[in-house]
Tab-separated table of C-alpha atoms and ligand atoms in Angstrom:
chain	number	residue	atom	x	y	z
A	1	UNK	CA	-39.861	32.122	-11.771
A	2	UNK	CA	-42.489	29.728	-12.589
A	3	UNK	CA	-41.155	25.981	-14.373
A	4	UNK	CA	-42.711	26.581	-18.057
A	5	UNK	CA	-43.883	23.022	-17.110
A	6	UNK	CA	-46.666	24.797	-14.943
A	7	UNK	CA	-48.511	26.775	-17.737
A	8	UNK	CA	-51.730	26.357	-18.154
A	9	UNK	CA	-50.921	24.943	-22.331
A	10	UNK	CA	-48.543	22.165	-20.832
A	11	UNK	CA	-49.950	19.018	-20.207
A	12	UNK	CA	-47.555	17.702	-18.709
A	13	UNK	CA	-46.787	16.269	-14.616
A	14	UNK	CA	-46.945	19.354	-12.265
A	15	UNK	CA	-43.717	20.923	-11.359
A	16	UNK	CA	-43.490	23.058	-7.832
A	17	UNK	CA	-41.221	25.943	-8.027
A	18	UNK	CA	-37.598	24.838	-6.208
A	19	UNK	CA	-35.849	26.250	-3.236
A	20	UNK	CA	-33.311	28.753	-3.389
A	21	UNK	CA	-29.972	27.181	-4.484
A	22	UNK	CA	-28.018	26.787	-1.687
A	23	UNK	CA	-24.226	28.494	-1.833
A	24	UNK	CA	-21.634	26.067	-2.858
A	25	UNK	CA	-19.435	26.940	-0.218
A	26	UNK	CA	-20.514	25.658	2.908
A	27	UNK	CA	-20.148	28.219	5.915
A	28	UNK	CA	-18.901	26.205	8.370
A	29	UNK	CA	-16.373	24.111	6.206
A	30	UNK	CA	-14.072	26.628	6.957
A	31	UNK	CA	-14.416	25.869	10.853
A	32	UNK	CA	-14.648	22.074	10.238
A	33	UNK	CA	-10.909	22.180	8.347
A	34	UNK	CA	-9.022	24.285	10.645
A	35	UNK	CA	-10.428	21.953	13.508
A	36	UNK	CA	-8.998	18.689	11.094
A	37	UNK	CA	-5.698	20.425	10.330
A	38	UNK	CA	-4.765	21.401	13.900
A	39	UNK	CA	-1.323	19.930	14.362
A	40	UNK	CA	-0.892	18.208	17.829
A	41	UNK	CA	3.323	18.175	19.161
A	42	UNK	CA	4.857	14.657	18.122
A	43	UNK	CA	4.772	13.799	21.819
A	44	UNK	CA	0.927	14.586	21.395
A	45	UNK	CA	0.723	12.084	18.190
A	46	UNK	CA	2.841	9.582	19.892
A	47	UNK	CA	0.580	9.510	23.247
A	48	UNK	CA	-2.599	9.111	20.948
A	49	UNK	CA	-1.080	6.721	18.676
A	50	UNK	CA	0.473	4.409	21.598
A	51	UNK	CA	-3.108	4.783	23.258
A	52	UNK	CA	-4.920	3.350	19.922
A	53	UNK	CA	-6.591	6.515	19.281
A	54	UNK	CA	-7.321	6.335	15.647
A	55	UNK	CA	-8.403	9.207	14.557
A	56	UNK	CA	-5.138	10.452	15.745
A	57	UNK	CA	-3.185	7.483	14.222
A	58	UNK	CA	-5.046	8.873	11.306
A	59	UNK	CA	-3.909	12.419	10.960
A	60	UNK	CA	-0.169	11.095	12.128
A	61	UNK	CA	-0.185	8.905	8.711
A	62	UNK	CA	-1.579	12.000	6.840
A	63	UNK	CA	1.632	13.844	7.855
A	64	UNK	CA	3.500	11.344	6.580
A	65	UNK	CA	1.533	11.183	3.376
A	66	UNK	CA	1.991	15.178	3.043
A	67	UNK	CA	4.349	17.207	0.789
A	68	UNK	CA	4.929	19.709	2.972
A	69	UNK	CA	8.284	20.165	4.416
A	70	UNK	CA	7.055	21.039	8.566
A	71	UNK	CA	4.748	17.871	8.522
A	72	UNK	CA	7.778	15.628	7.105
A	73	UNK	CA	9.784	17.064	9.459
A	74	UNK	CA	7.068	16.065	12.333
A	75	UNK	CA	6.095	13.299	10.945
A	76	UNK	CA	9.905	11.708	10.764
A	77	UNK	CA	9.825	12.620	14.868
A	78	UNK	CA	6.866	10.800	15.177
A	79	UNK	CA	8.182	7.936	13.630
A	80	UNK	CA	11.416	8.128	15.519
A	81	UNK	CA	9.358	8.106	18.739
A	82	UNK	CA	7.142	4.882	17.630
A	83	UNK	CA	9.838	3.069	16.542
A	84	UNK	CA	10.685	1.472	19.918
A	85	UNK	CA	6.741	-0.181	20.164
A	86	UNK	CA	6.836	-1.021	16.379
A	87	UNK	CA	7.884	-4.526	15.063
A	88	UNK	CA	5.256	-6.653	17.348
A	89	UNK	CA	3.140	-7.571	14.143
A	90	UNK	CA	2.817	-9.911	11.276
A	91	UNK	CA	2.771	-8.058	8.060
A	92	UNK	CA	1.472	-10.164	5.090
A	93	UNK	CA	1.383	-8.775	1.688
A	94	UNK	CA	-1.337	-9.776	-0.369
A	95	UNK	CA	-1.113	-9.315	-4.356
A	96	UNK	CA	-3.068	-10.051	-7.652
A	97	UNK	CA	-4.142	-8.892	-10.549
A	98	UNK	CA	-6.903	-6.337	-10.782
A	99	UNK	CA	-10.194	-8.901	-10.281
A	100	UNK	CA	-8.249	-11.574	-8.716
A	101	UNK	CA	-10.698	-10.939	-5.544
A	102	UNK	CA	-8.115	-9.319	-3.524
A	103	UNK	CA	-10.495	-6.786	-1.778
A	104	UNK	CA	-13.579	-9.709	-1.468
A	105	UNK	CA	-10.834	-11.912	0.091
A	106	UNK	CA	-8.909	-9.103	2.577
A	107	UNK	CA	-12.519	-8.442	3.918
A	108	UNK	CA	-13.215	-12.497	4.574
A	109	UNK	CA	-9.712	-13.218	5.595
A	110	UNK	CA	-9.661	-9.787	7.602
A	111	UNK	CA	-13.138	-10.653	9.590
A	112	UNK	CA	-12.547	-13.879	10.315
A	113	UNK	CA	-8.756	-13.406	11.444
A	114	UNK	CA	-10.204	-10.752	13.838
A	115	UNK	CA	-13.038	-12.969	14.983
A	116	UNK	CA	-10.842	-16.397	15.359
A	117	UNK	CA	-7.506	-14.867	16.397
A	118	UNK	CA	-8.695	-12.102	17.894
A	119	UNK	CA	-6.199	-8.944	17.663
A	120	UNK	CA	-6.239	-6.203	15.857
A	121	UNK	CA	-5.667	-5.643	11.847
A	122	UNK	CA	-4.639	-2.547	9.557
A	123	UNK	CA	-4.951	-3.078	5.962
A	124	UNK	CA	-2.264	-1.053	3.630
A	125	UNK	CA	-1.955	-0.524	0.279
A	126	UNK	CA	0.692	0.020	-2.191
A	127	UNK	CA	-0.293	1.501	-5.180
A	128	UNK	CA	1.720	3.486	-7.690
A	129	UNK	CA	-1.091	3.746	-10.520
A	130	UNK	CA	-3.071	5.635	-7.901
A	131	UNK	CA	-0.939	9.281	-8.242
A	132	UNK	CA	-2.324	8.613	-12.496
A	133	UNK	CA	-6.017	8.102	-11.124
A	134	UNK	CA	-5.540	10.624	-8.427
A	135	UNK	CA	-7.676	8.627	-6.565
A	136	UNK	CA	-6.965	4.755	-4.997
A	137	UNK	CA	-7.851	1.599	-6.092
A	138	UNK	CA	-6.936	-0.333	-3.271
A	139	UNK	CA	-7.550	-0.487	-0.022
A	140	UNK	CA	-10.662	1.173	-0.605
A	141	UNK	CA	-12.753	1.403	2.153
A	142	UNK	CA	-16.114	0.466	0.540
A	143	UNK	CA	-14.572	-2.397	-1.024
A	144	UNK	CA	-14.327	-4.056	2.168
A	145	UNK	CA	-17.901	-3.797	3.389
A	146	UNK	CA	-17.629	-6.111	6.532
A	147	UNK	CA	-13.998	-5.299	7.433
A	148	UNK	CA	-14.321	-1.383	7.264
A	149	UNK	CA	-16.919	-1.543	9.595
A	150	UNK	CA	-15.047	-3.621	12.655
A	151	UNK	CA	-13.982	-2.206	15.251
A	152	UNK	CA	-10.898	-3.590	15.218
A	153	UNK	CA	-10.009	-2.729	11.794
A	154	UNK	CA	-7.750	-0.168	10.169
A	155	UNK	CA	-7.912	0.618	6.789
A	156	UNK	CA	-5.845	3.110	4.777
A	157	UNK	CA	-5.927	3.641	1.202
A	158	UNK	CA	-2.742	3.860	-0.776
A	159	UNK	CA	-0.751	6.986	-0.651
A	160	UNK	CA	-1.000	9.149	-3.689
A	161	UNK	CA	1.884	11.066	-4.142
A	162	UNK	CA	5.121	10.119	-5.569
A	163	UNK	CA	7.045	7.453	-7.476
A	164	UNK	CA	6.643	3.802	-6.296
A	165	UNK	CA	9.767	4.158	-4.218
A	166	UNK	CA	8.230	7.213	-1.735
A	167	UNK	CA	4.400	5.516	-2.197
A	168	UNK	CA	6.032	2.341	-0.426
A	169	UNK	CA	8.264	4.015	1.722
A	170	UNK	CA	5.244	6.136	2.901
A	171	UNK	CA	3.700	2.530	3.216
A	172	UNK	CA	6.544	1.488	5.751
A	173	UNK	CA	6.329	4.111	7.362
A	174	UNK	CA	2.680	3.618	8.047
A	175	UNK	CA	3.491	0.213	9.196
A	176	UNK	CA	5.312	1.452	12.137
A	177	UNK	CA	2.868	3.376	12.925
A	178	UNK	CA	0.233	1.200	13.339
A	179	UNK	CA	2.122	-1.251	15.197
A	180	UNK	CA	2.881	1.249	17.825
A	181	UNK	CA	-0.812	1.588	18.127
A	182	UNK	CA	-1.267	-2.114	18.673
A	183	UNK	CA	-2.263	-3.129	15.535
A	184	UNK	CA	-0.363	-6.888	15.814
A	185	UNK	CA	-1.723	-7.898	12.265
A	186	UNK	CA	-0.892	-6.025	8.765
A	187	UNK	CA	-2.351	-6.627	5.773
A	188	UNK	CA	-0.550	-4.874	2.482
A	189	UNK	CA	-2.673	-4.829	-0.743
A	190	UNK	CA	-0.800	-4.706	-4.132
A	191	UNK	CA	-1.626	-5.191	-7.338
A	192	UNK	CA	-0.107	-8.235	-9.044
A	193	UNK	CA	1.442	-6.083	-12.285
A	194	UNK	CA	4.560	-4.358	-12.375
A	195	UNK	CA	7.063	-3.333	-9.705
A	196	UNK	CA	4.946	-2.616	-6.840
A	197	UNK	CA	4.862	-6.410	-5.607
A	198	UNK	CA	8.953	-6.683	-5.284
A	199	UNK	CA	8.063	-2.992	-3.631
A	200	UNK	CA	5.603	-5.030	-0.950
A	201	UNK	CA	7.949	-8.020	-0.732
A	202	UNK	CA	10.178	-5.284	0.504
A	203	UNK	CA	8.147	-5.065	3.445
A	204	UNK	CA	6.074	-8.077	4.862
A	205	UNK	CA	7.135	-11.172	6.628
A	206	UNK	CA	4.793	-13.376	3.855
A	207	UNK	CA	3.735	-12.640	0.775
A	208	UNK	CA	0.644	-14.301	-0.204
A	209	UNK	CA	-0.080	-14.613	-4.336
A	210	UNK	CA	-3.705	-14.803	-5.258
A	211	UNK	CA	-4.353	-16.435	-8.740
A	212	UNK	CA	-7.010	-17.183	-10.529
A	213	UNK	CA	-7.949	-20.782	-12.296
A	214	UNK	CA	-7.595	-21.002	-16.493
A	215	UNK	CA	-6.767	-17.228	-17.421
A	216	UNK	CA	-2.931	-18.134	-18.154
A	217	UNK	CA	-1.861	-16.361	-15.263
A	218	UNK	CA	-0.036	-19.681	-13.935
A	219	UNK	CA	2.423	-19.408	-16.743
A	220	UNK	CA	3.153	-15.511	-16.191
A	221	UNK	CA	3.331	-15.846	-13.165
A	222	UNK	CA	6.304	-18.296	-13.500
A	223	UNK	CA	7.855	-16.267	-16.465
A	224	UNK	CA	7.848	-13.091	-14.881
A	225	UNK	CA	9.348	-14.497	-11.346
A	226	UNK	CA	6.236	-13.353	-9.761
A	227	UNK	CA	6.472	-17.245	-7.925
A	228	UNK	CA	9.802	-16.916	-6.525
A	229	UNK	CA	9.333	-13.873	-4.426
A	230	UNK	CA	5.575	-15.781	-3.142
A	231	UNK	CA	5.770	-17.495	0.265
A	232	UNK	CA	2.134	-19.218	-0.704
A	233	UNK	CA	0.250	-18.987	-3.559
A	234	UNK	CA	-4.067	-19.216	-2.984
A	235	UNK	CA	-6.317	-19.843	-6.541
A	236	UNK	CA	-9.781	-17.903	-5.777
A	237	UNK	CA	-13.255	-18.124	-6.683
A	238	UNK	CA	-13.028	-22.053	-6.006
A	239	UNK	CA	-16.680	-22.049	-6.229
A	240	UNK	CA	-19.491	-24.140	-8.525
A	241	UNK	CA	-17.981	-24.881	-11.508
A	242	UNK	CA	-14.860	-23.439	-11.125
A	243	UNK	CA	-13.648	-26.269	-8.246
A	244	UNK	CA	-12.380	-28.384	-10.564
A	245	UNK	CA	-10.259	-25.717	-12.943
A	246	UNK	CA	-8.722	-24.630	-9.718
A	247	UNK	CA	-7.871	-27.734	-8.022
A	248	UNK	CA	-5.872	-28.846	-11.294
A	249	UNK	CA	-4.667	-25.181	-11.688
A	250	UNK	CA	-3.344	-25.685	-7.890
A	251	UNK	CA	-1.490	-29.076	-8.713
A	252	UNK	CA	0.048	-26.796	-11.806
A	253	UNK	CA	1.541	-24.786	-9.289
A	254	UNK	CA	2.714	-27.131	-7.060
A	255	UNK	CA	4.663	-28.732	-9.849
A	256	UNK	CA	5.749	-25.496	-11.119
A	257	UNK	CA	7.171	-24.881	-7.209
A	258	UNK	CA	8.685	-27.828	-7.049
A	259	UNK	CA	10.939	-26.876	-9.741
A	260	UNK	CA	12.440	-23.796	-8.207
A	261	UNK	CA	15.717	-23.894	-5.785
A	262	UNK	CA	14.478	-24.414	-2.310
A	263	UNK	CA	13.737	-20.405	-0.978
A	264	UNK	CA	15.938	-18.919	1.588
A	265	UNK	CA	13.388	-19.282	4.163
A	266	UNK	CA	13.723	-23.028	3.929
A	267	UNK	CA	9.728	-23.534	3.881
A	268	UNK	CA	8.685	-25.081	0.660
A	269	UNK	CA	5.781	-22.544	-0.392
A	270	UNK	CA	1.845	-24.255	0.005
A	271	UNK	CA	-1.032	-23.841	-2.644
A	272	UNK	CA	-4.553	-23.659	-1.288
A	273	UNK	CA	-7.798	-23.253	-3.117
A	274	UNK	CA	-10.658	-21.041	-1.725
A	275	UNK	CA	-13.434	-19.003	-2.487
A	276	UNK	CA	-13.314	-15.635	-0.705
A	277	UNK	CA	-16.799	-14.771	-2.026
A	278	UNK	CA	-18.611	-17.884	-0.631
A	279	UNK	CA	-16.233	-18.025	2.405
A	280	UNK	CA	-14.914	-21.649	1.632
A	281	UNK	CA	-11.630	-22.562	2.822
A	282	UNK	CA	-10.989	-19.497	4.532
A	283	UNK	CA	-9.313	-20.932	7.468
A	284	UNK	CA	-7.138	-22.916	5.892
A	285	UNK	CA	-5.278	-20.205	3.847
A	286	UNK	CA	-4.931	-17.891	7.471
A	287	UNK	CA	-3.621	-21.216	8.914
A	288	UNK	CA	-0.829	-22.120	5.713
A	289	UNK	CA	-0.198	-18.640	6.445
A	290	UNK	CA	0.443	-18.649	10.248
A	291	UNK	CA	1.901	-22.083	10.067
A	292	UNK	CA	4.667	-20.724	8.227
A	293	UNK	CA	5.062	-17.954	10.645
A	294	UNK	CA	5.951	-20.330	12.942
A	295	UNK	CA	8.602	-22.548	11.073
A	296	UNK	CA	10.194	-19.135	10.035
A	297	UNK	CA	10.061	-17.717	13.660
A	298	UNK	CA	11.632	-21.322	14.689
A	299	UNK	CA	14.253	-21.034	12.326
A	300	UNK	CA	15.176	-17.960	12.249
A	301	UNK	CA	14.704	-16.350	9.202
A	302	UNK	CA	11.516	-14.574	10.453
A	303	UNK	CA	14.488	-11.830	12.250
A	304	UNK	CA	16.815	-12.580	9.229
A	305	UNK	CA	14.542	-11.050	6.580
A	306	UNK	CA	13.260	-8.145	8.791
A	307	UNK	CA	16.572	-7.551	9.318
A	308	UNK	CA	17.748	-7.291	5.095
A	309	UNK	CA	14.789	-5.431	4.721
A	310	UNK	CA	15.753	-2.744	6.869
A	311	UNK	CA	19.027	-2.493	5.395
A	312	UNK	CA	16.974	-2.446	2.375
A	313	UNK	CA	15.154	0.764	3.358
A	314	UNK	CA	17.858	2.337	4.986
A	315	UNK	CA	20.011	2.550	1.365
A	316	UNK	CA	16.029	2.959	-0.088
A	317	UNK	CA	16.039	6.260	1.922
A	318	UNK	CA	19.588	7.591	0.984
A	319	UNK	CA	18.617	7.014	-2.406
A	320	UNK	CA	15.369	8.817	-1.996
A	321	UNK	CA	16.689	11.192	-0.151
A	322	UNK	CA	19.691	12.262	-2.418
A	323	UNK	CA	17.334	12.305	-5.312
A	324	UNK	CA	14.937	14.430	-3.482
A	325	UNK	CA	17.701	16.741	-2.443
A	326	UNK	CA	18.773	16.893	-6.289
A	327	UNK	CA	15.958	17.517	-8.121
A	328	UNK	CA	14.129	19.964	-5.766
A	329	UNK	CA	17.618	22.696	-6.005
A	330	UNK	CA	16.044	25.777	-7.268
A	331	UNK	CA	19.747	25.815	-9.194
A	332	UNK	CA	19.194	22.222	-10.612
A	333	UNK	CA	15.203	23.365	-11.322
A	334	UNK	CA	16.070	26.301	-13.766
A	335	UNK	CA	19.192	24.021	-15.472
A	336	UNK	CA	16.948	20.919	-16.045
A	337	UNK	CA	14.715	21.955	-19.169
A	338	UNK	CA	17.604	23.794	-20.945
A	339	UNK	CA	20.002	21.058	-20.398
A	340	UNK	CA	17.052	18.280	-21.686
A	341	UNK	CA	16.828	20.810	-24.570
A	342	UNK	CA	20.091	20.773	-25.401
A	343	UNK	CA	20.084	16.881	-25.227
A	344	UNK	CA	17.142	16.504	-27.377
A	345	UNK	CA	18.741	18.962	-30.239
A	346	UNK	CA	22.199	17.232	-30.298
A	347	UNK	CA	24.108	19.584	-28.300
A	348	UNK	CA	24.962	17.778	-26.058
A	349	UNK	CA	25.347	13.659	-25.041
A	350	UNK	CA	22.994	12.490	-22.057
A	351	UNK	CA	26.518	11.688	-20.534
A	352	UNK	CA	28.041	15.259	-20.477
A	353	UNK	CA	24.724	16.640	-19.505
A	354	UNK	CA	24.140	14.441	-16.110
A	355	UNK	CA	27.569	15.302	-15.521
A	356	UNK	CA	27.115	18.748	-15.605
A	357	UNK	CA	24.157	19.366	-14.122
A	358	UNK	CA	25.742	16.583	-10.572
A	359	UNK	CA	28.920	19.207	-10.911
A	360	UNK	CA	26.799	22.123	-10.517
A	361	UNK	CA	25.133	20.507	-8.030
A	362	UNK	CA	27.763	19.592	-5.602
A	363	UNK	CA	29.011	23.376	-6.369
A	364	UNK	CA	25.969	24.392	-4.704
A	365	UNK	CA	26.435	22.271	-1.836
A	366	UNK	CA	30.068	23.707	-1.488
A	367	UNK	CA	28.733	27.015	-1.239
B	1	LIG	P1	-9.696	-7.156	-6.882
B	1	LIG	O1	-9.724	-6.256	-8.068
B	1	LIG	O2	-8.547	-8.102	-6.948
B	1	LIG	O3	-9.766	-6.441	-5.563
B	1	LIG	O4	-11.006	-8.080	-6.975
B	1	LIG	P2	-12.438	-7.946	-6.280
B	1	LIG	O5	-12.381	-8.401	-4.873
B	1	LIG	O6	-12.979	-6.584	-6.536
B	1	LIG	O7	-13.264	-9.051	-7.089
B	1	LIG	C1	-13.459	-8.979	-8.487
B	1	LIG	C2	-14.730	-9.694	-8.846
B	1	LIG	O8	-14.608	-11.078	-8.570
B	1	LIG	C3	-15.951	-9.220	-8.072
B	1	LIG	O9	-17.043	-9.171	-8.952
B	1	LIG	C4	-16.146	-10.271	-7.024
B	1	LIG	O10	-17.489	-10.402	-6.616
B	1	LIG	C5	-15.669	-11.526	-7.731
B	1	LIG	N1	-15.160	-12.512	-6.774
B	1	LIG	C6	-14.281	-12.286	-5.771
B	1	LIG	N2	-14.049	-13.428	-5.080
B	1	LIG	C7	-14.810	-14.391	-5.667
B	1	LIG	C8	-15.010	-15.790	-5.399
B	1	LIG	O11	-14.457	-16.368	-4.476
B	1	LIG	N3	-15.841	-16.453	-6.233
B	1	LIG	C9	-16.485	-15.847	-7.252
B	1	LIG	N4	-17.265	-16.577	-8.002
B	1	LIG	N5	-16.333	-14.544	-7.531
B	1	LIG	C10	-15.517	-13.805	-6.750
């Protein structure tokens, strides 16, 4: 049919008639996902992963990402498998609040760590309001213009699915992975609210703080113990105007440092200023960064805190695991919203509930 637009009364711009509208399923989508979701053996991962394939390195961390029982179940072999070539990195978490210029700065750190160091970098994220937004806020590939585009670059958005504990697990698991395929330097993105930064601390040799100049984030940060898990703490957007509020915001912090107990890694943490959107005193944050690399490598507690923070994960996993185990018993499933009814009317005490839904729990286990 003719646009009304076209009759001879309208006055109007001339409208052509349109093309047929195409089907919204596209025919060869089908194809196209049975040829993504082909699952190679974990010997076949492992090969492509210790090769630096990355599309393969890709679908590997998708397993690990899934729900699905037979690719956790492949996925943990993989991981098994990579475990021996993992380790051979240094994993720095970088955290802020939303605006802070954490994805401006990864991409300028990123580019000119892979240009001046040479290497190669994956950029991780941990990011537990992502499962509300169903989709990620960090390490977002188009956030990163420069970096997403290098060769040498990895990026992976955060997983979606889970609490904090699996989104971060998923995370460390990811790390291995990528160090088996060679990837020497990690960067893990976090946002500076919440839990999710003791959840990255749980994981990286540094932890780098990015703060802003004059928002009152300097004295939250110190109430809320943000600065004692930091190993360096970087003001951003250093730029124009703005030098002078950060320089004095950076002698805040170094007072505010100074006033902690000395950390367990013996290295007093450094405050830099820099703008990661200009570029300006990029270098000199990588290098307060790798400089304390070295002093912890020297003195030991580089190994030392790798080493707590796999016991960390290994009592993480247990956890995780029993939990898992718990709440996904078909018995426990059909008990849980009677029992919370019973709660909620006064039938029962919280107490005597959990107690009787773990009792008829380990029953089932018995049986
Ligand atoms: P994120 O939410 O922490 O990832 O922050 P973004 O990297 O998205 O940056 C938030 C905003 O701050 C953007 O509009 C950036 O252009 C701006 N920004 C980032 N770094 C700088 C900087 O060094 N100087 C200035 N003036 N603006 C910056």
């Amino acid at each position: 049919m003719d646009h009304p637009e076209n009759s001879a009364e309208y006055a109007g711009l001339q409208v052509n008639a349109g093309v047929a509208q195409p089907s919204i399923v596209n025919p060869y989508l089908s194809k196209i996902r049975k040829k993504r979701h082909k699952l190679y053996t974990s010997g076949e991962y492992v090969e492509g992963i210790l090769k630096g394939d990355v599309s393969i390195l890709s679908q590997a961390v998708t397993l690990i990402e899934s729900v699905l029982p037979e690719h956790q179940a492949l996925a943990q072999e993989v991981i098994e498998k990579c475990l021996p070539y993992s380790g051979n990195s240094v994993r720095i978490g970088i955290s802020g609040v939303p605006g802070a210029g954490k994805s401006t700065s990864i991409d300028v750190f990123g580019v000119h760590l892979l240009e001046n160091y040479g290497g190669k970098l994956a950029v991780l994220a941990i990011d537990p309001s992502s499962e509300k937004t169903k989709g990620s806020i960090l390490g977002d590939k188009t956030r990163m213009e420069k970096l997403s585009v290098h060769p040498k670059s990895f990026i992976r958005p955060s997983p979606t699915a889970g609490s904090l504990g699996g989104v971060a697990r998923k995370t460390r698991e990811t790390i291995i992975l990528c160090e088996a395929a060679g990837y020497n330097n990690i960067f893990v993105e976090t946002v500076g609210v919440g839990q999710s930064e003791t959840a990255c601390h749980s994981m990286v040799d540094y932890f780098l703080l990015i703060q802003l100049a004059g928002t009152g984030d300097e004295l939250q940060g110190i109430k809320r113990g943000i600065m004692e898990i930091a190993d360096g703490i970087v003001i951003n957007k250093a730029d124009g105007e703005n030098v002078e509020k950060a320089k004095l915001a950076a002698s805040h912090f170094r007072n505010a440092l100074h006033l902690f107990p000395m950390p367990d890694s013996g290295v007093l943490p450094e405050v830099r200023c820099y703008s990661g959107f200009y570029e300006l005193g990029i270098d000199e944050v990588l290098k307060m960064i790798f400089d304390y690399i070295a002093k912890v490598k020297d003195n030991g507690y580089f190994q030392y805190r790798r080493n707590e923070q796999s016991k960390y994960w290994m009592y993480e996993s247990i956890n995780e695991h029993l939990k898992n185990d718990f709440y996904y018993n078909n018995k426990i499933k059909e008990m849980l919203k009677s029992t919370e009814l019973d709660v909620l009317g006064g039938k029962m005490t919280s107490f005597v509930a959990a107690k009787r839904l773990l009792d008829s729990y380990y029953e089932e286990m018995r049986k």
